PDB file of C-alpha atoms and ligand atoms in Angstrom:
ATOM      1  CA  MET A 385     -81.894-151.236 111.571  1.00 59.00           C
ATOM      2  CA  ALA A 386     -81.031-147.579 111.060  1.00 75.00           C
ATOM      3  CA  GLY A 387     -83.447-144.799 111.979  1.00 93.00           C
ATOM      4  CA  CYS A 388     -84.465-141.722 109.988  1.00 97.00           C
ATOM      5  CA  LYS A 389     -81.645-139.165 110.114  1.00 96.00           C
ATOM      6  CA  ASN A 390     -84.155-136.332 110.600  1.00 96.00           C
ATOM      7  CA  CYS A 391     -86.739-137.668 113.029  1.00 97.00           C
ATOM      8  CA  GLY A 392     -85.220-140.940 114.247  1.00 97.00           C
ATOM      9  CA  ARG A 393     -88.224-143.053 113.321  1.00 97.00           C
ATOM     10  CA  ALA A 394     -87.568-146.721 112.507  1.00 96.00           C
ATOM     11  CA  LEU A 395     -87.287-147.239 108.764  1.00 96.00           C
ATOM     12  CA  SER A 396     -88.769-149.835 106.451  1.00 95.00           C
ATOM     13  CA  GLY A 397     -86.695-151.452 103.720  1.00 94.00           C
ATOM     14  CA  ASP A 398     -88.703-149.471 101.172  1.00 95.00           C
ATOM     15  CA  GLU A 399     -87.797-146.167 102.825  1.00 96.00           C
ATOM     16  CA  ILE A 400     -84.114-147.086 102.842  1.00 95.00           C
ATOM     17  CA  GLY A 401     -84.384-148.110  99.180  1.00 95.00           C
ATOM     18  CA  LEU A 402     -86.174-144.888  98.289  1.00 96.00           C
ATOM     19  CA  THR A 403     -83.489-142.756  99.948  1.00 96.00           C
ATOM     20  CA  GLN A 404     -80.839-144.604  97.967  1.00 95.00           C
ATOM     21  CA  LYS A 405     -82.812-144.306  94.748  1.00 94.00           C
ATOM     22  CA  MET A 406     -83.826-140.652  95.081  1.00 94.00           C
ATOM     23  CA  ILE A 407     -80.778-139.194  96.832  1.00 94.00           C
ATOM     24  CA  ASN A 408     -77.682-141.349  96.667  1.00 92.00           C
ATOM     25  CA  ARG A 409     -77.127-144.995  95.914  1.00 91.00           C
ATOM     26  CA  GLY A 410     -74.251-144.995  98.391  1.00 93.00           C
ATOM     27  CA  ALA A 411     -76.193-143.225 101.143  1.00 93.00           C
ATOM     28  CA  THR A 412     -75.375-144.332 104.661  1.00 92.00           C
ATOM     29  CA  GLU A 413     -78.019-142.156 106.323  1.00 94.00           C
ATOM     30  CA  PHE A 414     -81.648-142.625 105.431  1.00 96.00           C
ATOM     31  CA  MET A 415     -84.909-140.758 105.756  1.00 96.00           C
ATOM     32  CA  CYS A 416     -88.431-141.950 106.435  1.00 97.00           C
ATOM     33  CA  ILE A 417     -91.067-141.272 103.802  1.00 97.00           C
ATOM     34  CA  THR A 418     -92.460-138.316 105.739  1.00 98.00           C
ATOM     35  CA  CYS A 419     -89.078-136.560 105.850  1.00 98.00           C
ATOM     36  CA  LEU A 420     -88.368-137.498 102.220  1.00 97.00           C
ATOM     37  CA  SER A 421     -91.645-135.892 101.146  1.00 98.00           C
ATOM     38  CA  LYS A 422     -90.682-132.717 103.030  1.00 97.00           C
ATOM     39  CA  PHE A 423     -87.206-132.838 101.496  1.00 96.00           C
ATOM     40  CA  PHE A 424     -88.676-133.042  97.982  1.00 96.00           C
ATOM     41  CA  SER A 425     -91.672-130.817  98.808  1.00 97.00           C
ATOM     42  CA  CYS A 426     -94.072-133.429  97.508  1.00 97.00           C
ATOM     43  CA  GLU A 427     -96.847-135.638  98.831  1.00 98.00           C
ATOM     44  CA  GLU A 428     -96.050-138.872 100.652  1.00 97.00           C
ATOM     45  CA  GLU A 429     -98.604-140.443  98.338  1.00 98.00           C
ATOM     46  CA  LEU A 430     -96.404-139.624  95.333  1.00 98.00           C
ATOM     47  CA  LEU A 431     -93.405-141.314  96.947  1.00 97.00           C
ATOM     48  CA  LEU A 432     -95.485-144.397  97.714  1.00 97.00           C
ATOM     49  CA  LYS A 433     -96.418-144.525  94.027  1.00 97.00           C
ATOM     50  CA  LYS A 434     -92.728-144.166  93.117  1.00 96.00           C
ATOM     51  CA  ILE A 435     -91.860-147.113  95.352  1.00 96.00           C
ATOM     52  CA  GLU A 436     -94.467-149.208  93.547  1.00 96.00           C
ATOM     53  CA  GLU A 437     -93.125-148.056  90.165  1.00 96.00           C
ATOM     54  CA  PHE A 438     -89.554-148.946  91.072  1.00 95.00           C
ATOM     55  CA  ARG A 439     -90.723-152.273  92.485  1.00 95.00           C
ATOM     56  CA  ALA A 440     -92.664-153.007  89.291  1.00 95.00           C
ATOM     57  CA  LEU A 441     -89.501-152.284  87.282  1.00 94.00           C
ATOM     58  CA  GLY A 442     -87.725-154.929  89.316  1.00 92.00           C
ATOM     59  CA  CYS A 443     -85.428-152.535  91.160  1.00 90.00           C
ATOM     60  CA  MET A 444     -83.260-154.516  93.561  1.00 88.00           C
ATOM     61  CA  LEU A 445     -83.516-151.830  96.249  1.00 90.00           C
ATOM     62  CA  PHE A 446     -87.143-152.736  96.896  1.00 92.00           C
ATOM     63  CA  ALA A 447     -88.196-156.084  98.247  1.00 86.00           C
ATOM     64  CA  LYS A 448     -90.670-157.993  96.149  1.00 77.00           C
ATOM     65  CA  LYS A 449     -94.186-158.077  97.539  1.00 68.00           C
ATOM     66  CA  LYS A 450     -95.140-161.458  98.919  1.00 63.00           C
TER      67      LYS A 450
HETATM   68 ZN1   ZN B1826     -88.186-138.941 109.382  1.00 81.08          ZN
END
């Protein structure tokens, strides 16, 4: 599994999906939620809400909750 391109932290599937959704669908480098929130100058909390919104919409980039 790839690490965050900024800080090297191990990434979750949701973080990879969020990078693709928010930056580039064809992205090959990904960022963790902390670096994404810095990149967008927003709260991590907001990005977590976004992930849940995308998941609720059935976006294929985000795994369904079990
Ligand atoms: Zn990071």
